[in-house]
Structure formats: C-alpha cells, structure tokens
Amino acid sequence: MTRAVAVVGTSNIGAVKYAEAEIAAAHPDLAVTFYGLPGGKFAEAGVDDAGRFQPAPGDGATRKLAERVNGTAALDLTRFDAVLAIGDTLGMPQTLFMAAQYDVADWPTRRDRPLISTPAFLSAMEEAIAGRADHLARQFRGIAPVFAALAPYPTIAVTRRGPHRQEPYASVADHPELPRLHALYRDALARALTARGMTFVPQPAETMAGPFLTKPAYAMGAMDFRTEGKVLNDHRHMNAAFGASLFRAFALALGATSAGADPTAQIKE
C-alpha cells in the first residue's frame, strides 16, 4: 500500500526535492509531495483550523511565491500519512554560542573562558531548544505523525577564514568538548520533540564531517528550490545526494519499505 508523505519546510527542502527521482525508485511505497517557503516566511507559516499549512494571514506576496514554487498556496496536511518538517535550527545556534563563551566546570578541558556549571549549561540549552520546539509544534498543531529534521549543518567552509565563514560554527570548531556537546544537544532535542508528539530525524552520519558540520561533497551543486537551474554556493544548502540520504533516514524512522537502496551508501569524496 502506498503512503502519502509531505516534506514541508524552508528552502532546505530543496535537497530532498532534487532527489525526487532517486527517492521514488528507492521508496516505491511512498508518494512524496513538497511544500517549501523561505526561512523567515516558513517561521511565520502554520496550519489553520482545517489543517492546511500556509503563509501567515494577509501575506499575499508569500502566497504568490508559494503558488509559484509549490503549485499551491496552502497544503492540506490532513490528507497525508506522515509529514517531514525540515529547516529549523531548534536552539542549536544558541547552544553553540554558549559553548563558545563558557567552559563547563565539570568537563575535563578548559579554554580560559568563564565557568558555568553542568546543570546551568544543560538548563540553558534545554530552554533554547524548548522555545523552538514549541514553535514548531504550534506550526503543525493537530497534525500527526510529524517527523522533524534540522536544517543541514553547514560545511566545514564556514569554520575557515573567507567569505563563507559563519558564526557560531567557527568559534566552536576547535572546541575540545564538541563531540560531547553534539551528543548532549541531539539527545535533548530528541526528548523535547518526543514530549511534543514529534519524532527527531538526525542528520545521517555518512553526511557529516564532524559535530555540527557537513562534508563539502554534499553541498556541491546544491540547487535553489525557488529557481530551477540556479546553483547555490553558500555552504548551507545541500545537494540531492544529501537529500536522498536524509529521506532514507526519515523512511527508516517511518518504517517504510525500501527497494534497491543501499542504506550504507556514501557519496564519493
């Protein structure tokens, strides 16, 4: 039996959208519909009382953009068997900025930063996550099941000097406790989403260059979801290989049957 799934989110859905042919071949039991909005406009969007996901009331310009990009201004999520929401950073930047500014007193390494206790650090991280998780839950209120994936981690280019350098990733790139921080953040996020009736889909390990970073090969040739044929070079949006990998992780979480897909396959560097 074919199940209908909706992939809804920011411009980061483009990675999955451009992998549509590969996804159809690998997951013949899933029929996929895409609906994307630019990041700020996605944050203002949500479902109405009838379960239709759409831009904020009165935002005519974004409704026109949604119609052009998605073929519809509003997507009825009640007719889908599952929804994959992609694009929010869900408290990650706040967590990384805090890690850049403080040393956790109970951790073994130091960087000569002001000290913060483990309970205080964890509480602040959980509060940052909770605010964004609450917002996401409101956007999809009444819709189930909802699976949530973070906006892709940027590539390692954002940690280096140059035009693509980006905070807070650059500030924590050499943090001695980064693997610990990554595990704590993902565990806290999974708990927060579960408490709100959503399921976390972590970024696949095969795509990662390290904690909070993506391998450059998964950004090469990334396409703009709003403009067909426009190639991006921002090291934040990922390509179809990334999209196929992320969708495979979602399908596994959903319990979907896969055909002809190797779950261990990795893009060639």
PDB file of C-alpha atoms in Angstrom:
ATOM      1  CA  MET A   1       0.000   0.000   0.000  1.00  0.00           C
ATOM      2  CA  THR A   2       1.318   3.427  -0.959  1.00  0.00           C
ATOM      3  CA  ARG A   3       1.521   6.018   1.780  1.00  0.00           C
ATOM      4  CA  ALA A   4       1.381   9.760   1.138  1.00  0.00           C
ATOM      5  CA  VAL A   5       4.059  11.864   2.834  1.00  0.00           C
ATOM      6  CA  ALA A   6       4.618  15.612   2.777  1.00  0.00           C
ATOM      7  CA  VAL A   7       8.056  17.224   3.017  1.00  0.00           C
ATOM      8  CA  VAL A   8       7.457  20.722   4.376  1.00  0.00           C
ATOM      9  CA  GLY A   9       9.954  23.352   5.423  1.00  0.00           C
ATOM     10  CA  THR A  10      12.360  26.098   4.478  1.00  0.00           C
ATOM     11  CA  SER A  11      14.486  26.327   1.348  1.00  0.00           C
ATOM     12  CA  ASN A  12      16.393  23.352   2.793  1.00  0.00           C
ATOM     13  CA  ILE A  13      13.713  21.037   1.395  1.00  0.00           C
ATOM     14  CA  GLY A  14      15.396  21.671  -1.956  1.00  0.00           C
ATOM     15  CA  ALA A  15      17.973  18.964  -1.233  1.00  0.00           C
ATOM     16  CA  VAL A  16      15.179  16.403  -0.923  1.00  0.00           C
ATOM     17  CA  LYS A  17      13.144  17.840  -3.784  1.00  0.00           C
ATOM     18  CA  TYR A  18      16.011  17.470  -6.247  1.00  0.00           C
ATOM     19  CA  ALA A  19      16.441  13.841  -5.138  1.00  0.00           C
ATOM     20  CA  GLU A  20      12.823  13.092  -6.074  1.00  0.00           C
ATOM     21  CA  ALA A  21      13.652  10.583  -8.819  1.00  0.00           C
ATOM     22  CA  GLU A  22      16.075   8.642  -6.617  1.00  0.00           C
ATOM     23  CA  ILE A  23      13.589   8.669  -3.761  1.00  0.00           C
ATOM     24  CA  ALA A  24      10.794   7.358  -5.988  1.00  0.00           C
ATOM     25  CA  ALA A  25      12.987   4.463  -7.113  1.00  0.00           C
ATOM     26  CA  ALA A  26      14.231   3.644  -3.621  1.00  0.00           C
ATOM     27  CA  HIS A  27      10.904   4.039  -1.820  1.00  0.00           C
ATOM     28  CA  PRO A  28       8.092   2.946  -4.161  1.00  0.00           C
ATOM     29  CA  ASP A  29       5.676   2.649  -1.230  1.00  0.00           C
ATOM     30  CA  LEU A  30       5.873   6.397  -0.537  1.00  0.00           C
ATOM     31  CA  ALA A  31       4.239   9.144  -2.590  1.00  0.00           C
ATOM     32  CA  VAL A  32       6.002  12.432  -1.795  1.00  0.00           C
ATOM     33  CA  THR A  33       4.668  15.996  -2.011  1.00  0.00           C
ATOM     34  CA  PHE A  34       6.883  19.030  -1.367  1.00  0.00           C
ATOM     35  CA  TYR A  35       5.996  22.414   0.109  1.00  0.00           C
ATOM     36  CA  GLY A  36       8.677  24.990   0.872  1.00  0.00           C
ATOM     37  CA  LEU A  37       8.937  28.634   1.901  1.00  0.00           C
ATOM     38  CA  PRO A  38      11.924  30.920   2.559  1.00  0.00           C
ATOM     39  CA  GLY A  39      13.191  30.602   6.130  1.00  0.00           C
ATOM     40  CA  GLY A  40      11.626  33.710   7.664  1.00  0.00           C
ATOM     41  CA  LYS A  41       8.328  33.141   5.885  1.00  0.00           C
ATOM     42  CA  PHE A  42       8.295  29.483   6.927  1.00  0.00           C
ATOM     43  CA  ALA A  43       8.681  30.565  10.559  1.00  0.00           C
ATOM     44  CA  GLU A  44       5.535  32.692  10.205  1.00  0.00           C
ATOM     45  CA  ALA A  45       3.530  29.934   8.487  1.00  0.00           C
ATOM     46  CA  GLY A  46       1.442  27.181  10.033  1.00  0.00           C
ATOM     47  CA  VAL A  47      -1.699  25.104   9.779  1.00  0.00           C
ATOM     48  CA  ASP A  48      -5.139  26.659  10.023  1.00  0.00           C
ATOM     49  CA  ASP A  49      -8.115  25.095  11.791  1.00  0.00           C
ATOM     50  CA  ALA A  50      -8.699  22.821   8.797  1.00  0.00           C
ATOM     51  CA  GLY A  51      -5.112  21.516   8.819  1.00  0.00           C
ATOM     52  CA  ARG A  52      -3.911  23.472   5.786  1.00  0.00           C
ATOM     53  CA  PHE A  53      -0.292  24.634   6.030  1.00  0.00           C
ATOM     54  CA  GLN A  54       0.108  28.105   4.512  1.00  0.00           C
ATOM     55  CA  PRO A  55       1.795  31.505   4.865  1.00  0.00           C
ATOM     56  CA  ALA A  56       0.759  33.947   7.565  1.00  0.00           C
ATOM     57  CA  PRO A  57      -2.681  35.526   7.065  1.00  0.00           C
ATOM     58  CA  GLY A  58      -2.523  38.650   4.931  1.00  0.00           C
ATOM     59  CA  ASP A  59       0.874  37.854   3.398  1.00  0.00           C
ATOM     60  CA  GLY A  60      -0.213  37.977  -0.233  1.00  0.00           C
ATOM     61  CA  ALA A  61       3.313  38.139  -1.646  1.00  0.00           C
ATOM     62  CA  THR A  62       4.356  34.908   0.060  1.00  0.00           C
ATOM     63  CA  ARG A  63       1.132  33.195  -1.030  1.00  0.00           C
ATOM     64  CA  LYS A  64       2.025  34.043  -4.629  1.00  0.00           C
ATOM     65  CA  LEU A  65       5.538  32.692  -4.079  1.00  0.00           C
ATOM     66  CA  ALA A  66       4.109  29.502  -2.566  1.00  0.00           C
ATOM     67  CA  GLU A  67       1.814  29.036  -5.552  1.00  0.00           C
ATOM     68  CA  ARG A  68       4.698  29.502  -7.980  1.00  0.00           C
ATOM     69  CA  VAL A  69       7.131  27.214  -6.178  1.00  0.00           C
ATOM     70  CA  ASN A  70       4.770  24.581  -4.784  1.00  0.00           C
ATOM     71  CA  GLY A  71       1.802  24.740  -7.140  1.00  0.00           C
ATOM     72  CA  THR A  72      -0.477  25.711  -4.272  1.00  0.00           C
ATOM     73  CA  ALA A  73      -0.663  28.421  -1.635  1.00  0.00           C
ATOM     74  CA  ALA A  74      -1.886  26.019   1.059  1.00  0.00           C
ATOM     75  CA  LEU A  75      -1.210  22.316   1.544  1.00  0.00           C
ATOM     76  CA  ASP A  76      -3.816  20.200   3.320  1.00  0.00           C
ATOM     77  CA  LEU A  77      -1.698  18.118   5.695  1.00  0.00           C
ATOM     78  CA  THR A  78      -4.680  16.079   6.911  1.00  0.00           C
ATOM     79  CA  ARG A  79      -4.563  14.020   3.720  1.00  0.00           C
ATOM     80  CA  PHE A  80      -1.012  12.763   4.362  1.00  0.00           C
ATOM     81  CA  ASP A  81       0.058   9.712   6.322  1.00  0.00           C
ATOM     82  CA  ALA A  82       3.164  11.475   7.642  1.00  0.00           C
ATOM     83  CA  VAL A  83       4.919  14.851   7.490  1.00  0.00           C
ATOM     84  CA  LEU A  84       8.665  15.527   7.445  1.00  0.00           C
ATOM     85  CA  ALA A  85       9.429  19.088   8.582  1.00  0.00           C
ATOM     86  CA  ILE A  86      12.881  20.400   7.640  1.00  0.00           C
ATOM     87  CA  GLY A  87      14.591  23.669   8.288  1.00  0.00           C
ATOM     88  CA  ASP A  88      14.518  24.956  11.853  1.00  0.00           C
ATOM     89  CA  THR A  89      17.804  25.086  13.780  1.00  0.00           C
ATOM     90  CA  LEU A  90      15.904  24.293  17.005  1.00  0.00           C
ATOM     91  CA  GLY A  91      18.120  26.020  19.551  1.00  0.00           C
ATOM     92  CA  MET A  92      21.419  24.887  18.047  1.00  0.00           C
ATOM     93  CA  PRO A  93      22.958  28.353  17.427  1.00  0.00           C
ATOM     94  CA  GLN A  94      22.175  29.463  20.988  1.00  0.00           C
ATOM     95  CA  THR A  95      23.764  26.276  22.321  1.00  0.00           C
ATOM     96  CA  LEU A  96      26.915  26.766  20.249  1.00  0.00           C
ATOM     97  CA  PHE A  97      27.250  30.440  21.192  1.00  0.00           C
ATOM     98  CA  MET A  98      27.009  29.439  24.848  1.00  0.00           C
ATOM     99  CA  ALA A  99      29.664  26.752  24.372  1.00  0.00           C
ATOM    100  CA  ALA A 100      31.938  29.320  22.712  1.00  0.00           C
ATOM    101  CA  GLN A 101      31.593  31.768  25.588  1.00  0.00           C
ATOM    102  CA  TYR A 102      31.823  29.452  28.611  1.00  0.00           C
ATOM    103  CA  ASP A 103      33.733  26.462  29.946  1.00  0.00           C
ATOM    104  CA  VAL A 104      31.598  23.873  31.728  1.00  0.00           C
ATOM    105  CA  ALA A 105      33.089  23.418  35.185  1.00  0.00           C
ATOM    106  CA  ASP A 106      32.520  19.659  35.368  1.00  0.00           C
ATOM    107  CA  TRP A 107      34.078  18.900  31.990  1.00  0.00           C
ATOM    108  CA  PRO A 108      37.790  17.991  31.983  1.00  0.00           C
ATOM    109  CA  THR A 109      39.043  20.536  29.446  1.00  0.00           C
ATOM    110  CA  ARG A 110      39.310  24.324  29.679  1.00  0.00           C
ATOM    111  CA  ARG A 111      39.713  27.213  27.216  1.00  0.00           C
ATOM    112  CA  ASP A 112      40.149  30.004  29.784  1.00  0.00           C
ATOM    113  CA  ARG A 113      36.504  31.025  29.498  1.00  0.00           C
ATOM    114  CA  PRO A 114      34.199  31.970  32.396  1.00  0.00           C
ATOM    115  CA  LEU A 115      32.886  28.873  34.136  1.00  0.00           C
ATOM    116  CA  ILE A 116      29.316  27.585  34.086  1.00  0.00           C
ATOM    117  CA  SER A 117      28.022  24.535  35.924  1.00  0.00           C
ATOM    118  CA  THR A 118      26.773  21.474  34.078  1.00  0.00           C
ATOM    119  CA  PRO A 119      23.187  21.895  35.357  1.00  0.00           C
ATOM    120  CA  ALA A 120      23.171  25.554  34.302  1.00  0.00           C
ATOM    121  CA  PHE A 121      24.554  24.749  30.845  1.00  0.00           C
ATOM    122  CA  LEU A 122      22.068  21.937  30.275  1.00  0.00           C
ATOM    123  CA  SER A 123      19.171  24.030  31.542  1.00  0.00           C
ATOM    124  CA  ALA A 124      20.017  26.908  29.200  1.00  0.00           C
ATOM    125  CA  MET A 125      20.392  24.517  26.257  1.00  0.00           C
ATOM    126  CA  GLU A 126      17.092  22.822  27.009  1.00  0.00           C
ATOM    127  CA  GLU A 127      15.356  26.185  27.304  1.00  0.00           C
ATOM    128  CA  ALA A 128      16.699  27.289  23.913  1.00  0.00           C
ATOM    129  CA  ILE A 129      15.507  24.028  22.363  1.00  0.00           C
ATOM    130  CA  ALA A 130      12.120  24.208  24.089  1.00  0.00           C
ATOM    131  CA  GLY A 131      11.272  27.612  22.644  1.00  0.00           C
ATOM    132  CA  ARG A 132      11.884  26.471  19.080  1.00  0.00           C
ATOM    133  CA  ALA A 133      10.254  23.066  19.617  1.00  0.00           C
ATOM    134  CA  ASP A 134       7.147  24.780  20.994  1.00  0.00           C
ATOM    135  CA  HIS A 135       7.003  26.982  17.914  1.00  0.00           C
ATOM    136  CA  LEU A 136       7.351  24.012  15.572  1.00  0.00           C
ATOM    137  CA  ALA A 137       4.621  22.146  17.444  1.00  0.00           C
ATOM    138  CA  ARG A 138       2.305  25.149  17.042  1.00  0.00           C
ATOM    139  CA  GLN A 139       3.019  25.312  13.326  1.00  0.00           C
ATOM    140  CA  PHE A 140       1.891  21.690  12.915  1.00  0.00           C
ATOM    141  CA  ARG A 141      -0.744  21.541  15.657  1.00  0.00           C
ATOM    142  CA  GLY A 142      -3.257  18.756  15.155  1.00  0.00           C
ATOM    143  CA  ILE A 143      -1.110  17.007  12.519  1.00  0.00           C
ATOM    144  CA  ALA A 144       0.365  13.556  13.196  1.00  0.00           C
ATOM    145  CA  PRO A 145       2.732  11.933  12.765  1.00  0.00           C
ATOM    146  CA  VAL A 146       5.276  14.722  12.322  1.00  0.00           C
ATOM    147  CA  PHE A 147       8.979  13.948  11.889  1.00  0.00           C
ATOM    148  CA  ALA A 148      11.426  16.832  12.305  1.00  0.00           C
ATOM    149  CA  ALA A 149      14.905  17.238  10.831  1.00  0.00           C
ATOM    150  CA  LEU A 150      17.256  20.118  11.495  1.00  0.00           C
ATOM    151  CA  ALA A 151      18.375  22.460   8.783  1.00  0.00           C
ATOM    152  CA  PRO A 152      21.516  20.750   7.439  1.00  0.00           C
ATOM    153  CA  TYR A 153      24.720  21.503   9.279  1.00  0.00           C
ATOM    154  CA  PRO A 154      26.845  23.848   7.123  1.00  0.00           C
ATOM    155  CA  THR A 155      30.025  22.552   5.550  1.00  0.00           C
ATOM    156  CA  ILE A 156      33.484  22.946   7.029  1.00  0.00           C
ATOM    157  CA  ALA A 157      33.954  26.043   4.803  1.00  0.00           C
ATOM    158  CA  VAL A 158      32.091  28.115   7.411  1.00  0.00           C
ATOM    159  CA  THR A 159      34.804  27.464  10.007  1.00  0.00           C
ATOM    160  CA  ARG A 160      37.622  28.906   7.884  1.00  0.00           C
ATOM    161  CA  ARG A 161      38.667  32.450   7.080  1.00  0.00           C
ATOM    162  CA  GLY A 162      36.999  33.782   3.975  1.00  0.00           C
ATOM    163  CA  PRO A 163      33.641  34.888   2.603  1.00  0.00           C
ATOM    164  CA  HIS A 164      31.788  31.794   3.835  1.00  0.00           C
ATOM    165  CA  ARG A 165      32.967  31.990   7.448  1.00  0.00           C
ATOM    166  CA  GLN A 166      29.975  31.845   9.772  1.00  0.00           C
ATOM    167  CA  GLU A 167      29.410  32.030  13.500  1.00  0.00           C
ATOM    168  CA  PRO A 168      28.909  30.271  15.842  1.00  0.00           C
ATOM    169  CA  TYR A 169      30.404  27.328  13.947  1.00  0.00           C
ATOM    170  CA  ALA A 170      33.800  28.970  13.528  1.00  0.00           C
ATOM    171  CA  SER A 171      34.038  29.776  17.242  1.00  0.00           C
ATOM    172  CA  VAL A 172      33.493  26.174  18.323  1.00  0.00           C
ATOM    173  CA  ALA A 173      35.351  24.400  15.514  1.00  0.00           C
ATOM    174  CA  ASP A 174      38.297  23.590  17.794  1.00  0.00           C
ATOM    175  CA  HIS A 175      36.253  23.149  20.975  1.00  0.00           C
ATOM    176  CA  PRO A 176      37.754  20.166  22.838  1.00  0.00           C
ATOM    177  CA  GLU A 177      34.337  19.011  24.056  1.00  0.00           C
ATOM    178  CA  LEU A 178      32.496  19.317  20.744  1.00  0.00           C
ATOM    179  CA  PRO A 179      31.638  15.581  20.408  1.00  0.00           C
ATOM    180  CA  ARG A 180      30.210  15.615  23.946  1.00  0.00           C
ATOM    181  CA  LEU A 181      28.253  18.785  23.176  1.00  0.00           C
ATOM    182  CA  HIS A 182      26.865  17.295  19.976  1.00  0.00           C
ATOM    183  CA  ALA A 183      25.628  14.174  21.767  1.00  0.00           C
ATOM    184  CA  LEU A 184      24.058  16.200  24.582  1.00  0.00           C
ATOM    185  CA  TYR A 185      22.318  18.541  22.146  1.00  0.00           C
ATOM    186  CA  ARG A 186      20.882  15.780  19.960  1.00  0.00           C
ATOM    187  CA  ASP A 187      19.658  13.801  22.977  1.00  0.00           C
ATOM    188  CA  ALA A 188      17.988  16.894  24.449  1.00  0.00           C
ATOM    189  CA  LEU A 189      16.397  17.749  21.104  1.00  0.00           C
ATOM    190  CA  ALA A 190      15.061  14.228  20.636  1.00  0.00           C
ATOM    191  CA  ARG A 191      13.497  14.338  24.115  1.00  0.00           C
ATOM    192  CA  ALA A 192      11.954  17.769  23.510  1.00  0.00           C
ATOM    193  CA  LEU A 193      10.385  16.736  20.214  1.00  0.00           C
ATOM    194  CA  THR A 194       9.098  13.464  21.646  1.00  0.00           C
ATOM    195  CA  ALA A 195       7.461  15.370  24.505  1.00  0.00           C
ATOM    196  CA  ARG A 196       5.588  17.401  21.883  1.00  0.00           C
ATOM    197  CA  GLY A 197       4.466  14.412  19.847  1.00  0.00           C
ATOM    198  CA  MET A 198       7.129  14.676  17.135  1.00  0.00           C
ATOM    199  CA  THR A 199       9.967  12.377  16.108  1.00  0.00           C
ATOM    200  CA  PHE A 200      13.514  13.614  15.561  1.00  0.00           C
ATOM    201  CA  VAL A 201      15.322  12.505  12.393  1.00  0.00           C
ATOM    202  CA  PRO A 202      19.046  13.170  12.980  1.00  0.00           C
ATOM    203  CA  GLN A 203      21.304  14.175  10.114  1.00  0.00           C
ATOM    204  CA  PRO A 204      22.803  10.941   8.745  1.00  0.00           C
ATOM    205  CA  ALA A 205      26.316  10.237   9.999  1.00  0.00           C
ATOM    206  CA  GLU A 206      27.502   9.470   6.460  1.00  0.00           C
ATOM    207  CA  THR A 207      26.985  13.144   5.522  1.00  0.00           C
ATOM    208  CA  MET A 208      28.828  14.629   8.489  1.00  0.00           C
ATOM    209  CA  ALA A 209      32.388  15.964   8.541  1.00  0.00           C
ATOM    210  CA  GLY A 210      32.219  16.114  12.338  1.00  0.00           C
ATOM    211  CA  PRO A 211      29.915  17.500  15.021  1.00  0.00           C
ATOM    212  CA  PHE A 212      27.622  20.195  13.583  1.00  0.00           C
ATOM    213  CA  LEU A 213      29.349  20.119  10.148  1.00  0.00           C
ATOM    214  CA  THR A 214      28.603  18.537   6.752  1.00  0.00           C
ATOM    215  CA  LYS A 215      31.079  17.117   4.246  1.00  0.00           C
ATOM    216  CA  PRO A 216      31.665  19.597   1.387  1.00  0.00           C
ATOM    217  CA  ALA A 217      30.744  16.981  -1.224  1.00  0.00           C
ATOM    218  CA  TYR A 218      27.138  17.108  -0.053  1.00  0.00           C
ATOM    219  CA  ALA A 219      26.906  20.833  -0.850  1.00  0.00           C
ATOM    220  CA  MET A 220      28.473  20.762  -4.325  1.00  0.00           C
ATOM    221  CA  GLY A 221      25.893  21.589  -6.961  1.00  0.00           C
ATOM    222  CA  ALA A 222      23.156  22.448  -4.463  1.00  0.00           C
ATOM    223  CA  MET A 223      20.174  23.967  -6.262  1.00  0.00           C
ATOM    224  CA  ASP A 224      17.853  26.816  -5.289  1.00  0.00           C
ATOM    225  CA  PHE A 225      14.403  25.384  -4.575  1.00  0.00           C
ATOM    226  CA  ARG A 226      12.769  28.617  -5.752  1.00  0.00           C
ATOM    227  CA  THR A 227      14.524  28.958  -9.111  1.00  0.00           C
ATOM    228  CA  GLU A 228      15.023  25.925 -11.332  1.00  0.00           C
ATOM    229  CA  GLY A 229      18.612  25.601 -12.560  1.00  0.00           C
ATOM    230  CA  LYS A 230      20.099  28.134 -10.135  1.00  0.00           C
ATOM    231  CA  VAL A 231      23.141  26.669  -8.372  1.00  0.00           C
ATOM    232  CA  LEU A 232      23.890  27.864  -4.847  1.00  0.00           C
ATOM    233  CA  ASN A 233      27.346  28.320  -3.356  1.00  0.00           C
ATOM    234  CA  ASP A 234      26.572  29.221   0.252  1.00  0.00           C
ATOM    235  CA  HIS A 235      27.755  26.027   2.011  1.00  0.00           C
ATOM    236  CA  ARG A 236      24.444  25.904   3.926  1.00  0.00           C
ATOM    237  CA  HIS A 237      22.108  24.362   1.376  1.00  0.00           C
ATOM    238  CA  MET A 238      22.809  20.777   0.382  1.00  0.00           C
ATOM    239  CA  ASN A 239      22.506  18.771  -2.826  1.00  0.00           C
ATOM    240  CA  ALA A 240      20.396  15.842  -3.989  1.00  0.00           C
ATOM    241  CA  ALA A 241      22.825  13.277  -2.541  1.00  0.00           C
ATOM    242  CA  PHE A 242      22.245  14.811   0.872  1.00  0.00           C
ATOM    243  CA  GLY A 243      18.503  14.897   0.278  1.00  0.00           C
ATOM    244  CA  ALA A 244      18.417  11.213  -0.642  1.00  0.00           C
ATOM    245  CA  SER A 245      20.394  10.327   2.478  1.00  0.00           C
ATOM    246  CA  LEU A 246      18.146  12.381   4.760  1.00  0.00           C
ATOM    247  CA  PHE A 247      14.983  10.973   3.212  1.00  0.00           C
ATOM    248  CA  ARG A 248      16.353   7.454   3.670  1.00  0.00           C
ATOM    249  CA  ALA A 249      16.760   8.207   7.389  1.00  0.00           C
ATOM    250  CA  PHE A 250      13.194   9.501   7.507  1.00  0.00           C
ATOM    251  CA  ALA A 251      11.877   6.428   5.694  1.00  0.00           C
ATOM    252  CA  LEU A 252      13.645   4.158   8.168  1.00  0.00           C
ATOM    253  CA  ALA A 253      12.097   6.088  11.066  1.00  0.00           C
ATOM    254  CA  LEU A 254       8.717   5.823   9.373  1.00  0.00           C
ATOM    255  CA  GLY A 255       9.174   2.099   8.857  1.00  0.00           C
ATOM    256  CA  ALA A 256       8.815   2.335   5.090  1.00  0.00           C
ATOM    257  CA  THR A 257       9.916  -0.434   2.750  1.00  0.00           C
ATOM    258  CA  SER A 258      12.886   0.414   0.551  1.00  0.00           C
ATOM    259  CA  ALA A 259      13.687  -1.066  -2.829  1.00  0.00           C
ATOM    260  CA  GLY A 260      17.149  -1.012  -4.352  1.00  0.00           C
ATOM    261  CA  ALA A 261      18.584   1.418  -1.801  1.00  0.00           C
ATOM    262  CA  ASP A 262      21.815   0.712  -0.006  1.00  0.00           C
ATOM    263  CA  PRO A 263      21.475   2.358   3.455  1.00  0.00           C
ATOM    264  CA  THR A 264      25.255   2.323   3.847  1.00  0.00           C
ATOM    265  CA  ALA A 265      25.951   4.015   0.549  1.00  0.00           C
ATOM    266  CA  GLN A 266      28.002   7.195   0.815  1.00  0.00           C
ATOM    267  CA  ILE A 267      28.778   9.905  -1.663  1.00  0.00           C
ATOM    268  CA  LYS A 268      32.271   9.692  -3.137  1.00  0.00           C
ATOM    269  CA  GLU A 269      34.600  12.386  -1.867  1.00  0.00           C
TER     270      GLU A 269
END
